[in-house]
Short mmCIF file of C-alpha atoms in Angstrom, two decimals:
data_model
loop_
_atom_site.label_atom_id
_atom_site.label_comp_id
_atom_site.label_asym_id
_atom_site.label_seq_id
_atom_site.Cartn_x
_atom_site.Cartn_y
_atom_site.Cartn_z
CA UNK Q 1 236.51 214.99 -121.62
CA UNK Q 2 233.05 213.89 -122.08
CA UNK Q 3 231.11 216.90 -121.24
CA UNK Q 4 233.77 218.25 -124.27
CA UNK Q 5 232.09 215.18 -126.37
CA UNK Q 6 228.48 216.17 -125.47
CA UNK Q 7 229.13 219.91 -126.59
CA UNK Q 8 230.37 219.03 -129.69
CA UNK Q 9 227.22 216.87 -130.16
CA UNK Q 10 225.24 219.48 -129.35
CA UNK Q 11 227.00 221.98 -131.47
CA UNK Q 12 226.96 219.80 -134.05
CA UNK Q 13 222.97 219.48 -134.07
CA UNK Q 14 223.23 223.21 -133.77
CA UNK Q 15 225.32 223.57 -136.91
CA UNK Q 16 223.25 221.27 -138.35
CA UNK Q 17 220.39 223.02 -138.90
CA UNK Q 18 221.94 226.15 -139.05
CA UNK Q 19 224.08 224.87 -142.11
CA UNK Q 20 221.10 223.10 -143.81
CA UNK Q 21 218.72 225.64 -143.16
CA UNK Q 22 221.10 228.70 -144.38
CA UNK Q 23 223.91 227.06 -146.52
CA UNK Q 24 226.38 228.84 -144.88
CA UNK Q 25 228.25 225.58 -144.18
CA UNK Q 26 228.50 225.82 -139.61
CA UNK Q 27 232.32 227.10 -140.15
CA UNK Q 28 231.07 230.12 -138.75
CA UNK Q 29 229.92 228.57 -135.48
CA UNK Q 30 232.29 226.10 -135.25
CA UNK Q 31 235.46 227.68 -135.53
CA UNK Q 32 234.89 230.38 -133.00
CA UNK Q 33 233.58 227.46 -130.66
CA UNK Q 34 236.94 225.57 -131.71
CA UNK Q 35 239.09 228.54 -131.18
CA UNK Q 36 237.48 229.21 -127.80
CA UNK Q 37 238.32 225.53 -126.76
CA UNK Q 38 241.87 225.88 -127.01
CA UNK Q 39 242.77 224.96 -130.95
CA UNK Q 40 244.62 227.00 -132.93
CA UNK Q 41 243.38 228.58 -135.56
CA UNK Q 42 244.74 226.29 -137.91
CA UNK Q 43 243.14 223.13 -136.28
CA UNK Q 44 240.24 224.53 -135.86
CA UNK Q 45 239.60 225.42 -139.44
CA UNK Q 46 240.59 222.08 -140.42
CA UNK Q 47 238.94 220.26 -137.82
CA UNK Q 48 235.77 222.13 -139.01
CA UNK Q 49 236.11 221.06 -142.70
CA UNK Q 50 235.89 217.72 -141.81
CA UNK Q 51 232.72 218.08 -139.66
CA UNK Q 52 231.25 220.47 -142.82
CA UNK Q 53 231.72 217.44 -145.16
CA UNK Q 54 229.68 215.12 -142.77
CA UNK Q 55 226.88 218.05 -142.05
CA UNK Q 56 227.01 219.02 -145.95
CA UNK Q 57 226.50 215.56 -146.85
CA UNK Q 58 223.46 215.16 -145.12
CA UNK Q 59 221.94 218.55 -146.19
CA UNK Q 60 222.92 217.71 -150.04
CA UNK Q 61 220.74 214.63 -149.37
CA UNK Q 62 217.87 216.26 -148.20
CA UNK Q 63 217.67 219.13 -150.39
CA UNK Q 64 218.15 216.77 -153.00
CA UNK Q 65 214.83 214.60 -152.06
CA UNK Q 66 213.08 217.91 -151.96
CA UNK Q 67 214.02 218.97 -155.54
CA UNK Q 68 216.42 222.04 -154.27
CA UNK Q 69 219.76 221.26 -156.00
CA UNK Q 70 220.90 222.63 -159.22
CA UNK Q 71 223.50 219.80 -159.71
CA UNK Q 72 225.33 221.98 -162.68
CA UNK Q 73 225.74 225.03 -160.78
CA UNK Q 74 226.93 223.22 -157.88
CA UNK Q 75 229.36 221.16 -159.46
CA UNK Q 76 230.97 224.37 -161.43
CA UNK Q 77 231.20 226.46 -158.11
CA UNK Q 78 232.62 223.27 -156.93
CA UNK Q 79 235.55 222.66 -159.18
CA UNK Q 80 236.57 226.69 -158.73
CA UNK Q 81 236.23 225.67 -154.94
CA UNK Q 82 238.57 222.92 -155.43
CA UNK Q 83 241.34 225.66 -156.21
CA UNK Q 84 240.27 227.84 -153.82
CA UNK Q 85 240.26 224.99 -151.40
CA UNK Q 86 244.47 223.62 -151.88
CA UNK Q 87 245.32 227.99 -151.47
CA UNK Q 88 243.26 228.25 -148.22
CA UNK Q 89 245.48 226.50 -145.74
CA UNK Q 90 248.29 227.85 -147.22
CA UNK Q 91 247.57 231.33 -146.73
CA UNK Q 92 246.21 230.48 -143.49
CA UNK Q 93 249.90 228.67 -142.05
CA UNK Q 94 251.11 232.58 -141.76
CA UNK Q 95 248.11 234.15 -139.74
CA UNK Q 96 248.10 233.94 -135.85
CA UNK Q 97 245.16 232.47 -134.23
CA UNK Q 98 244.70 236.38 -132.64
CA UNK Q 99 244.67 237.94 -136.66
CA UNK Q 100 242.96 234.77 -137.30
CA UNK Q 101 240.43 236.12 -135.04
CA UNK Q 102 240.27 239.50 -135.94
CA UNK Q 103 239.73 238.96 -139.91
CA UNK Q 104 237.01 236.06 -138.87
CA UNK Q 105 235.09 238.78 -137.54
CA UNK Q 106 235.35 241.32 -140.06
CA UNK Q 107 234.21 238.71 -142.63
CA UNK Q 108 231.03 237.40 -140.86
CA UNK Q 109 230.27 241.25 -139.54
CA UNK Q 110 231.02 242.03 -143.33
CA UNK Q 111 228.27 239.15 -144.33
CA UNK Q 112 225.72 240.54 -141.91
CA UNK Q 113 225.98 243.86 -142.67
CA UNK Q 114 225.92 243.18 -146.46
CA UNK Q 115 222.24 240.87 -145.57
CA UNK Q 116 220.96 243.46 -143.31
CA UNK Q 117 221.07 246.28 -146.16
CA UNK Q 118 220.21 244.31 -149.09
CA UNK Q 119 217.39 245.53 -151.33
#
């Protein structure tokens, strides 16, 4: 159990500056590494969020000392995110962890392809 501590530490450093550096909030890292550690899909998405807030937090601070927050935009994506947010875990009660999987990949393969060929 506490070598399972220690990872998430470390992974959590990892998605750390991952998140702050790219925005792209660690879900990406830390739901596969979830997933892969036994949780269902489910848990592991919600686990995630809560570890998110805490990293996001943190970020928001620092990019706010350096000047690099629009606070209006933020706040309107925000409030649509709210929404967005309360749907989510709905939708996400009727997917198996193994379609879970499957669409979690086509998304983030989806993401890289689309920043690869970018102009």
């Amino acid at each position: 159990m506490a070598l399972n501590y220690t990872l998430f530490i470390l992974s959590g450093i990892l998605v750390g500056v991952g998140a702050s550096f790219t925005g792209l909030g660690g879900g990406f890292l830390m739901v596969p590494l979830l997933i892969t550690l036994g949780y269902t899909a489910q848990k592991a998405v919600g686990t995630s969020f809560l570890a998110i807030l805490i990293i996001s937090l943190s970020a928001l601070f620092a990019h706010g000392r350096l000047d690099n927050v629009d606070y209006r935009v933020a706040i309107a994506l925000g409030l649509g995110g709210l929404l967005g947010a309360q749907i989510g875990p709905y939708l996400l009660e009727h997917v198996a962890t193994a379609n879970f999987k499957k669409i979690f990949a086509v998304i983030l393969v989806g993401l890289a392809a689309y920043l690869v060929f970018q102009k």
